[in-house]
PDB file of C-alpha atoms in Angstrom:
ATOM      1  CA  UNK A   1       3.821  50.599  14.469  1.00 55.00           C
ATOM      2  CA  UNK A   2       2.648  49.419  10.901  1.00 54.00           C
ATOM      3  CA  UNK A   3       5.975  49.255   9.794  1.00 54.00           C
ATOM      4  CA  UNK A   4       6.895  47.209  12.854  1.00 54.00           C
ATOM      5  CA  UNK A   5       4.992  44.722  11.844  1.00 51.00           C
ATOM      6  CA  UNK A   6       5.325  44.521   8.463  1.00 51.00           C
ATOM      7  CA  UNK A   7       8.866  44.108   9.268  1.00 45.00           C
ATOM      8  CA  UNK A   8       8.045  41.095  11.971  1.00 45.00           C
ATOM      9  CA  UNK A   9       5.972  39.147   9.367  1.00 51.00           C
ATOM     10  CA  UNK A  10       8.646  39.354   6.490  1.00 50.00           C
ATOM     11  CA  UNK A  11      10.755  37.934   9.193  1.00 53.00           C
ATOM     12  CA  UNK A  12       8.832  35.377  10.163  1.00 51.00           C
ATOM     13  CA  UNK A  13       8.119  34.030   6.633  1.00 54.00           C
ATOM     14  CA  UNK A  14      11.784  34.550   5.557  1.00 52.00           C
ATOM     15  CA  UNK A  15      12.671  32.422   8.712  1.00 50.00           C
ATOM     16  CA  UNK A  16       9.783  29.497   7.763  1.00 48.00           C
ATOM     17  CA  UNK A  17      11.395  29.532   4.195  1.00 49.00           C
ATOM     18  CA  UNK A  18      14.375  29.115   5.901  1.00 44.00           C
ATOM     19  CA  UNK A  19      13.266  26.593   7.507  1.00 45.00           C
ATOM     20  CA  UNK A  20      11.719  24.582   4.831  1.00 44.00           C
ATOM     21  CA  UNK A  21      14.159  24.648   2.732  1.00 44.00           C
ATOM     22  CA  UNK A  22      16.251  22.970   5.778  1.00 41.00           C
ATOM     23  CA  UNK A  23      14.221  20.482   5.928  1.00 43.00           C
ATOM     24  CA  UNK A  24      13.700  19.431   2.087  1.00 42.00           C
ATOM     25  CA  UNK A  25      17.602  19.119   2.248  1.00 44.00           C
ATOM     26  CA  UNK A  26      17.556  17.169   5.024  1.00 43.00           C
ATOM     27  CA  UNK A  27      14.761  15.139   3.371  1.00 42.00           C
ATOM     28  CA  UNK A  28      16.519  14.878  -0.249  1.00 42.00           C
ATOM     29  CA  UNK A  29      20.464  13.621   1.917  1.00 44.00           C
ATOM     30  CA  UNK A  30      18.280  10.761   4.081  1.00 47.00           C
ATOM     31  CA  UNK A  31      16.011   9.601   1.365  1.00 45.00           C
ATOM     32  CA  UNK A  32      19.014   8.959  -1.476  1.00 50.00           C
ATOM     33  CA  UNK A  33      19.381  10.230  -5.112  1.00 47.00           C
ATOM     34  CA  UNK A  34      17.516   7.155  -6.596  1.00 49.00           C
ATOM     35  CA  UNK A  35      14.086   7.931  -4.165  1.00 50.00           C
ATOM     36  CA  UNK A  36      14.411  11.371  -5.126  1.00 46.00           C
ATOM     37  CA  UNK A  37      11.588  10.674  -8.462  1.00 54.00           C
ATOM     38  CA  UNK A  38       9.127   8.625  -5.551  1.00 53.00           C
ATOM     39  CA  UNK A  39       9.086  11.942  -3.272  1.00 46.00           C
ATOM     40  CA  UNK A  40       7.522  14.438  -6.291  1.00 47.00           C
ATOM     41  CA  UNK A  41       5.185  11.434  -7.067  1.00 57.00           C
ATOM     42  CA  UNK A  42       3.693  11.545  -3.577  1.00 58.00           C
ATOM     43  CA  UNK A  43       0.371  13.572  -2.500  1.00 62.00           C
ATOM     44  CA  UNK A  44       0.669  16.714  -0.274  1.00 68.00           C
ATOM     45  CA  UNK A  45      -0.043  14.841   2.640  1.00 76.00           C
ATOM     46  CA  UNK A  46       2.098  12.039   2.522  1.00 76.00           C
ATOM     47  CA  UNK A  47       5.039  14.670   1.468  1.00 78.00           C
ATOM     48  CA  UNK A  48       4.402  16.777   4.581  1.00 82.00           C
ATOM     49  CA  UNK A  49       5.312  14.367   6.815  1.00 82.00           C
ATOM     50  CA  UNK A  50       8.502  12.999   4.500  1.00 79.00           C
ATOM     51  CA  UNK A  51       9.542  16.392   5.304  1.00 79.00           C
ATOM     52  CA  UNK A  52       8.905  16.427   8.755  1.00 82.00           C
ATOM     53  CA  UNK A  53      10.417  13.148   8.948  1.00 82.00           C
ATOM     54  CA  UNK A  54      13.505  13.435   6.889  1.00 81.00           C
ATOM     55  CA  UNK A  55      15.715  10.964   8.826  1.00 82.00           C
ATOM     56  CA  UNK A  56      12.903   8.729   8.568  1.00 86.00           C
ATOM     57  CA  UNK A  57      11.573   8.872   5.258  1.00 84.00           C
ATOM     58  CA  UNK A  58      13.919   6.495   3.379  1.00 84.00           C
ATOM     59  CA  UNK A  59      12.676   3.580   5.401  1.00 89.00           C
ATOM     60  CA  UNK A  60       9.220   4.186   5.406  1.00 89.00           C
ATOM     61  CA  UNK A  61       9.308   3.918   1.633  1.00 86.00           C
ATOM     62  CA  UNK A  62      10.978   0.710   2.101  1.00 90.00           C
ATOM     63  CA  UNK A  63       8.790  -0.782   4.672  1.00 92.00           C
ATOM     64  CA  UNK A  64       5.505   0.260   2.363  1.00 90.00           C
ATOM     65  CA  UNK A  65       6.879  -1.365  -0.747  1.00 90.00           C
ATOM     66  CA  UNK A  66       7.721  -4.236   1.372  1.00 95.00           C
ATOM     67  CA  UNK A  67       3.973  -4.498   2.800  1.00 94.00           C
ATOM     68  CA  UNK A  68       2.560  -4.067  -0.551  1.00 93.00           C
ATOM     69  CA  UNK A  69       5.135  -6.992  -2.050  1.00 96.00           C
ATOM     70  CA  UNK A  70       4.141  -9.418   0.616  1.00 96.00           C
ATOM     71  CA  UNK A  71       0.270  -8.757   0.804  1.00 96.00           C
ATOM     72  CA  UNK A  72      -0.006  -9.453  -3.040  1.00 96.00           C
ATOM     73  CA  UNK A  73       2.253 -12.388  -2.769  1.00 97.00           C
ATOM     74  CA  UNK A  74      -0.199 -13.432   0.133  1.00 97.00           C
ATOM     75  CA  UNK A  75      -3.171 -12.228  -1.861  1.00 96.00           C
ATOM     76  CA  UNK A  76      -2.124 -15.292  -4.544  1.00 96.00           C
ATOM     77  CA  UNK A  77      -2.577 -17.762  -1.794  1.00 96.00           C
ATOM     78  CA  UNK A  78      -5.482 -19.258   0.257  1.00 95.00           C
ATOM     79  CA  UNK A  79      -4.500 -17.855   3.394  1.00 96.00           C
ATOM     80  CA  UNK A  80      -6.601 -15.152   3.502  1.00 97.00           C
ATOM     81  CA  UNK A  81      -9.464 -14.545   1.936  1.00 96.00           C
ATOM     82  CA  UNK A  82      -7.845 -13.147  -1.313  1.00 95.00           C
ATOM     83  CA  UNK A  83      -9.320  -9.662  -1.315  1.00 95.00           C
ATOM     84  CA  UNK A  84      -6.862  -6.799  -1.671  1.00 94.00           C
ATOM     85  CA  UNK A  85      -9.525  -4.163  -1.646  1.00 92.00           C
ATOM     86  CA  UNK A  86     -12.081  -3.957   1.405  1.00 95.00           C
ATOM     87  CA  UNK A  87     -11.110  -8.290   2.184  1.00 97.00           C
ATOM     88  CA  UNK A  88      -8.823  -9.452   4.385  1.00 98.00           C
ATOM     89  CA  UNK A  89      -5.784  -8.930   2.362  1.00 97.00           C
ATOM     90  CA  UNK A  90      -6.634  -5.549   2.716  1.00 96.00           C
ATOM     91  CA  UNK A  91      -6.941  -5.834   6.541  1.00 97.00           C
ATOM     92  CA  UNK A  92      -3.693  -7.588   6.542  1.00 98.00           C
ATOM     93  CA  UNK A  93      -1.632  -5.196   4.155  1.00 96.00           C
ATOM     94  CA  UNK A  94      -2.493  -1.989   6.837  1.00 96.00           C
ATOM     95  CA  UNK A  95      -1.836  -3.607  10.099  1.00 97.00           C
ATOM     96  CA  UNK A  96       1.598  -4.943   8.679  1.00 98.00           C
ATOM     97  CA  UNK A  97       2.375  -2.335   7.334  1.00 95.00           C
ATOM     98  CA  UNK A  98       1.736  -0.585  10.619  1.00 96.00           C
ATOM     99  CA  UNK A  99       2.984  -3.205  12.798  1.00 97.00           C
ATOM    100  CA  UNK A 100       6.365  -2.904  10.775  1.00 97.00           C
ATOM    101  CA  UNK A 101       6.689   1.256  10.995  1.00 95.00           C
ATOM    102  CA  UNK A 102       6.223   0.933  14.443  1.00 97.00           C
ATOM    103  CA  UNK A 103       9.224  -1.211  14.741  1.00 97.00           C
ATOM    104  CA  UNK A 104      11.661   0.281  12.536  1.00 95.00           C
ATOM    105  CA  UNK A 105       9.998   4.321  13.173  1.00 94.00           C
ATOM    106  CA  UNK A 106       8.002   4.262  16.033  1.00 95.00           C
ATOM    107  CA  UNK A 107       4.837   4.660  17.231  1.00 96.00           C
ATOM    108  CA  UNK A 108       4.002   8.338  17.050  1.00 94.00           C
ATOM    109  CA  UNK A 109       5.440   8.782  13.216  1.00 93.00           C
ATOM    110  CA  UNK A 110       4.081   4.991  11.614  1.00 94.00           C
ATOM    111  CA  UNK A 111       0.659   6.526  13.065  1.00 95.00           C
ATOM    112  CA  UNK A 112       1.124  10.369  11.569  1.00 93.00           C
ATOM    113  CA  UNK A 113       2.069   8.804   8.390  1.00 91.00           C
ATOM    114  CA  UNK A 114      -1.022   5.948   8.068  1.00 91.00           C
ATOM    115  CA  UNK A 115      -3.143   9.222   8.736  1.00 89.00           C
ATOM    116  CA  UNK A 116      -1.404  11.156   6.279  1.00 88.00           C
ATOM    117  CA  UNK A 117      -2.130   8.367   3.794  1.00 84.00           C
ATOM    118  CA  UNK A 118      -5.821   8.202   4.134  1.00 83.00           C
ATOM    119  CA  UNK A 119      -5.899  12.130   3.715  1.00 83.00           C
ATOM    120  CA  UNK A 120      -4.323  10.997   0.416  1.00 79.00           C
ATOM    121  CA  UNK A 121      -7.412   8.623   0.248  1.00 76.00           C
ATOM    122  CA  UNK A 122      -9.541  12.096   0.238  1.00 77.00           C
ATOM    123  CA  UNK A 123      -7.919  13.584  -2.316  1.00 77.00           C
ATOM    124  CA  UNK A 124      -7.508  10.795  -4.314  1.00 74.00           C
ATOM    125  CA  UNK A 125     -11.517  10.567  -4.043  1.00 75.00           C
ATOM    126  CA  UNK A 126     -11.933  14.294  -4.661  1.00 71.00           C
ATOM    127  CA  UNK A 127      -9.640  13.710  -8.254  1.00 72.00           C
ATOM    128  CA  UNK A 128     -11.764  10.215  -8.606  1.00 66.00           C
ATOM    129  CA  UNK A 129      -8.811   8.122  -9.335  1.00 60.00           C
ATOM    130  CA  UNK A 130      -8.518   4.868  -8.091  1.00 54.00           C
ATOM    131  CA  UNK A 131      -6.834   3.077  -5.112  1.00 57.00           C
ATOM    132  CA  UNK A 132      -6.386  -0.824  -4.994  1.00 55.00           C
ATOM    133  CA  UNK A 133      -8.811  -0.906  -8.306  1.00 53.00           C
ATOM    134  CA  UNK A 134     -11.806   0.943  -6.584  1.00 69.00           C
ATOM    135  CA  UNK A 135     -12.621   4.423  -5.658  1.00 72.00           C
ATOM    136  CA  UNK A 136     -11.821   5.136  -1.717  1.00 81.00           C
ATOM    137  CA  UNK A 137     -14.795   6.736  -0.048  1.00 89.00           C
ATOM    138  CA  UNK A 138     -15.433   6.899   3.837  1.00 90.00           C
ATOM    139  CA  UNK A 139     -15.947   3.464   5.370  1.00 93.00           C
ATOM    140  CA  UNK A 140     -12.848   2.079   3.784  1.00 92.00           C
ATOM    141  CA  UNK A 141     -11.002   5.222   5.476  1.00 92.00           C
ATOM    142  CA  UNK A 142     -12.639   4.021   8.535  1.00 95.00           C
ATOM    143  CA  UNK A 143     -11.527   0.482   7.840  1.00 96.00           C
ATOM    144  CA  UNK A 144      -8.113   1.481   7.401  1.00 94.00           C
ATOM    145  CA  UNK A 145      -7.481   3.484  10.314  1.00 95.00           C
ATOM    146  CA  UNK A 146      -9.372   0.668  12.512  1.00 97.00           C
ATOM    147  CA  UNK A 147      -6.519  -1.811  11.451  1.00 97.00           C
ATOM    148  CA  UNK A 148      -3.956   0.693  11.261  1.00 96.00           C
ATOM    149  CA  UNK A 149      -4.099   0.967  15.077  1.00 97.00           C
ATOM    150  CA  UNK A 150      -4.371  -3.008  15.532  1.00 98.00           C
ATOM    151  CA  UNK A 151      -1.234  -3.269  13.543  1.00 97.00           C
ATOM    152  CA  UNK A 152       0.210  -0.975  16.351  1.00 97.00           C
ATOM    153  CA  UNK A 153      -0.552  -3.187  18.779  1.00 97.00           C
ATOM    154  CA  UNK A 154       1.090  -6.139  17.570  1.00 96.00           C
ATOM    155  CA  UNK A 155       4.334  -4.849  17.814  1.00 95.00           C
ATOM    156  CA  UNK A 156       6.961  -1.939  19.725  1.00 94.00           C
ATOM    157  CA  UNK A 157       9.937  -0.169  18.350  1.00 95.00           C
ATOM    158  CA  UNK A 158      12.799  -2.023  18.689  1.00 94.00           C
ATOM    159  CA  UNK A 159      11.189  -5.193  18.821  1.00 94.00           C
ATOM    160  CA  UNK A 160      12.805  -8.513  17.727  1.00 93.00           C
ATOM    161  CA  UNK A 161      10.557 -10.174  16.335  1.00 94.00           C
ATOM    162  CA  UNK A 162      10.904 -12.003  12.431  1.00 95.00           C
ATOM    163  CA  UNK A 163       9.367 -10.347   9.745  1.00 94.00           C
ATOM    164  CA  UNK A 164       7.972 -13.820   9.275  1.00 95.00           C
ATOM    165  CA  UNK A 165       6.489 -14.173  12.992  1.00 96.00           C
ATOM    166  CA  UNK A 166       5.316 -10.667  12.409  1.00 97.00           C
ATOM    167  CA  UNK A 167       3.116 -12.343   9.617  1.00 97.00           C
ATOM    168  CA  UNK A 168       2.016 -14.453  11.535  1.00 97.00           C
ATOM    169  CA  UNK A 169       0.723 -12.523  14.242  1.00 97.00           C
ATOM    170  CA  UNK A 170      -1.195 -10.133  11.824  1.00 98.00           C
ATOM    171  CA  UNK A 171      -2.729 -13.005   9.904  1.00 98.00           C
ATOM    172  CA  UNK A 172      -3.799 -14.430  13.560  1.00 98.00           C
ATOM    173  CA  UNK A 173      -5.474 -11.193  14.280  1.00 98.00           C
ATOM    174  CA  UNK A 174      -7.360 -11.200  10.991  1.00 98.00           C
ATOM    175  CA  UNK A 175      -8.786 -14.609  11.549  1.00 97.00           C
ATOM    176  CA  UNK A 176      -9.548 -13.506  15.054  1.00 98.00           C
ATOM    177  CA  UNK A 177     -11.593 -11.142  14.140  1.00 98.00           C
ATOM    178  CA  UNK A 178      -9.296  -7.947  15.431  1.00 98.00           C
ATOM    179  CA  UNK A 179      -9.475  -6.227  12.194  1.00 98.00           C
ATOM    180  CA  UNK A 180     -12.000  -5.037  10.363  1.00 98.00           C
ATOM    181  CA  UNK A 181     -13.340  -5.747   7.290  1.00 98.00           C
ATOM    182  CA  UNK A 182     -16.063  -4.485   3.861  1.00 97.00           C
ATOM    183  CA  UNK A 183     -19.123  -6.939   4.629  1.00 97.00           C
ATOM    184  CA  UNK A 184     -19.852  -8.524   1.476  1.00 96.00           C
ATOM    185  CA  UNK A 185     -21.698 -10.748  -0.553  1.00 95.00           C
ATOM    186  CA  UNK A 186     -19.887 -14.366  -2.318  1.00 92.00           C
ATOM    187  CA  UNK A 187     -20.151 -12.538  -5.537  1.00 93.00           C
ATOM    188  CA  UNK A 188     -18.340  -9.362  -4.391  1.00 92.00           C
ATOM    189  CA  UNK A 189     -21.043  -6.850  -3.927  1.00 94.00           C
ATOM    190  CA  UNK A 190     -21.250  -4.867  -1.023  1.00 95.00           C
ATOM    191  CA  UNK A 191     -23.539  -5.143   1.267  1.00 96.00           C
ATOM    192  CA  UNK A 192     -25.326  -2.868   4.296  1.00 97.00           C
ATOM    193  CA  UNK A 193     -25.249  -3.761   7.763  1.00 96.00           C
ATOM    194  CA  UNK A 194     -28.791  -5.870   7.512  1.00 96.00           C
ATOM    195  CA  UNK A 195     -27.165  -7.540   4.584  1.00 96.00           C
ATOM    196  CA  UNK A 196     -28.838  -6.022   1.514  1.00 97.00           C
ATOM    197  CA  UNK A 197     -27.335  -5.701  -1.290  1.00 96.00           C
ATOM    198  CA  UNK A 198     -25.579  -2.047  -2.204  1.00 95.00           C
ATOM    199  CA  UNK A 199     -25.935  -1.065  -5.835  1.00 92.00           C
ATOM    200  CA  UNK A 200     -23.580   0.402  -7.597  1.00 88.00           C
ATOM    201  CA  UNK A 201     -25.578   3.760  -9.106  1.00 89.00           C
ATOM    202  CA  UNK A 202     -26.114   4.128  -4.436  1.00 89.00           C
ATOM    203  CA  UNK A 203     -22.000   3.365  -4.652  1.00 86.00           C
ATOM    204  CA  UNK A 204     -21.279   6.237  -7.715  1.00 84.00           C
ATOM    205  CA  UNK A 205     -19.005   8.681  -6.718  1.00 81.00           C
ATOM    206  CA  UNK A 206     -20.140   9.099  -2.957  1.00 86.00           C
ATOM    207  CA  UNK A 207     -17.810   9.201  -0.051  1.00 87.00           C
ATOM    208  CA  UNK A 208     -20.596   8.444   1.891  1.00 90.00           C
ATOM    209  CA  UNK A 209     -22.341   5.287   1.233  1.00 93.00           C
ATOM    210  CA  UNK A 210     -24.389   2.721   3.270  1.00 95.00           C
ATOM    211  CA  UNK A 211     -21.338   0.205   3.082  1.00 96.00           C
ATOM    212  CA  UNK A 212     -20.959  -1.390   6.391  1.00 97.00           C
ATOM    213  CA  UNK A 213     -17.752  -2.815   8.353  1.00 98.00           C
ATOM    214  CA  UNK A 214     -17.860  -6.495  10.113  1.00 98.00           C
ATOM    215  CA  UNK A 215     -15.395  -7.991  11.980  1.00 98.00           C
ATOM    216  CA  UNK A 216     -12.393  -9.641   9.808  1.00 98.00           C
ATOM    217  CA  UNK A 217     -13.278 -13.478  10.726  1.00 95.00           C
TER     218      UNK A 217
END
C-alpha cells in the first residue's frame, strides 16, 4: 500500500513537470525571442499567470508598455492632475490599462493579471524597492484594485472603440470622481481622512499606514 502511493505521487509530480514544462514552451513560442529577457525580469506572480496565459502573454506586455507610454506622456500635460504616484495619473494609468486588457484579453485574465501585479506590489514592499518613485504599501494596493475594476467597466472584449476615445472615457471617469485617489496636501504630503498631515517617520516602511483614499475629482 506504501509503495502504491509512493508510486501515485511520483506520477503525479512527473505529470505536473510535464505539464509545466508544456506550458513555458507554449509561453516562450507566443511571447517571441526578443520578450524572452522581459519574462525572467518579471516577479513570481506576474510570471504565473504569463504561464497560464501563454497565448496571451505577448500582448499584455504590449498593452502595459503602451499604458505606461501614454500616462507619462499625459503626466507632462495639464490634463490631469500630474501625479503618477497616488494622483490622478496614477488613477488613469490602471483603469487604461485595464480598460485596454479587457478589450484585447478579456475580462477574466486583464483582472487575474492586475491582481497578480499588486501581489508584485507585496513583494516589492517586502524587498523595499520602489514602484513609481515611492514604496507601495496597502492603501495604494487598495487604490489600484478600486480603479482596476472601473477600468473594466469602461470597456468589453471585442469592443471598437479608439484607443483615443478610450482616453477619453477614462480621463472622464477620473474627473468624475469614479476612481480613486491618495488624499493629499498642495505640497504633496499625505494626508489622513480628517485631513492631517501624515509624517513620514508614521509613513517608514509600513504597509499599513493612516493614508486615506478620496474620490479622484
Amino acid at each position: 500500500m506504501m509503495m502504491e502511493k509512493i508510486f501515485l505521487k511520483n506520477t503525479l509530480k512527473t505529470k505536473m513537470r510535464f505539464l509545466c514544462g508544456i506550458l513555458f514552451m507554449s509561453f516562450m513560442v507566443s511571447f517571441g525571442q526578443s520578450n524572452h529577457k522581459n519574462f525572467f525580469r518579471l516577479s513570481g506572480p506576474a510570471k504565473k499567470w504569463a504561464l497560464l496565459h501563454p497565448l496571451k502573454a505577448k500582448k499584455a506586455l504590449r498593452i502595459s508598455l503602451e499604458a505606461k507610454r501614454i500616462s507619462d506622456s499625459i503626466q507632462k500635460t495639464n490634463v490631469l492632475d500630474g501625479d503618477g504616484s497616488g494622483g490622478q495619473v496614477d488613477a488613469f494609468r490602471h483603469a487604461f490599462w485595464m480598460a485596454r486588457l479587457h478589450q484585447e484579453l478579456g475580462k477574466s485574465a486583464a483582472r487575474t493579471l492586475g491582481k497578480a501585479h499588486e501581489k508584485e506590489n507585496y513583494i516589492t514592499f517586502k524587498k523595499r524597492k520602489l514602484e513609481e518613485g515611492t514604496l507601495p504599501d496597502k492603501i495604494s494596493s487598495e487604490m489600484d484594485l478600486w480603479n482596476n475594476e472601473q477600468g473594466l467597466k469602461l470597456t468589453k472584449k471585442g469592443s471598437k472603440i479608439s484607443k483615443n476615445g478610450l482616453i477619453f472615457r477614462v480621463i472622464n471617469a477620473v474627473k468624475s470622481g469614479k476612481l480613486k485617489i491618495i488624499k493629499k496636501d498642495k505640497k504633496g504630503n499625505f494626508l489622513t481622512c480628517k485631513g492631517a498631515k501624515i509624517s513620514q517617520k508614521e509613513l517608514f516602511q509600513k504597509w499599513n499606514n493612516k493614508k486615506c483614499l478620496v474620490a479622484s475629482n
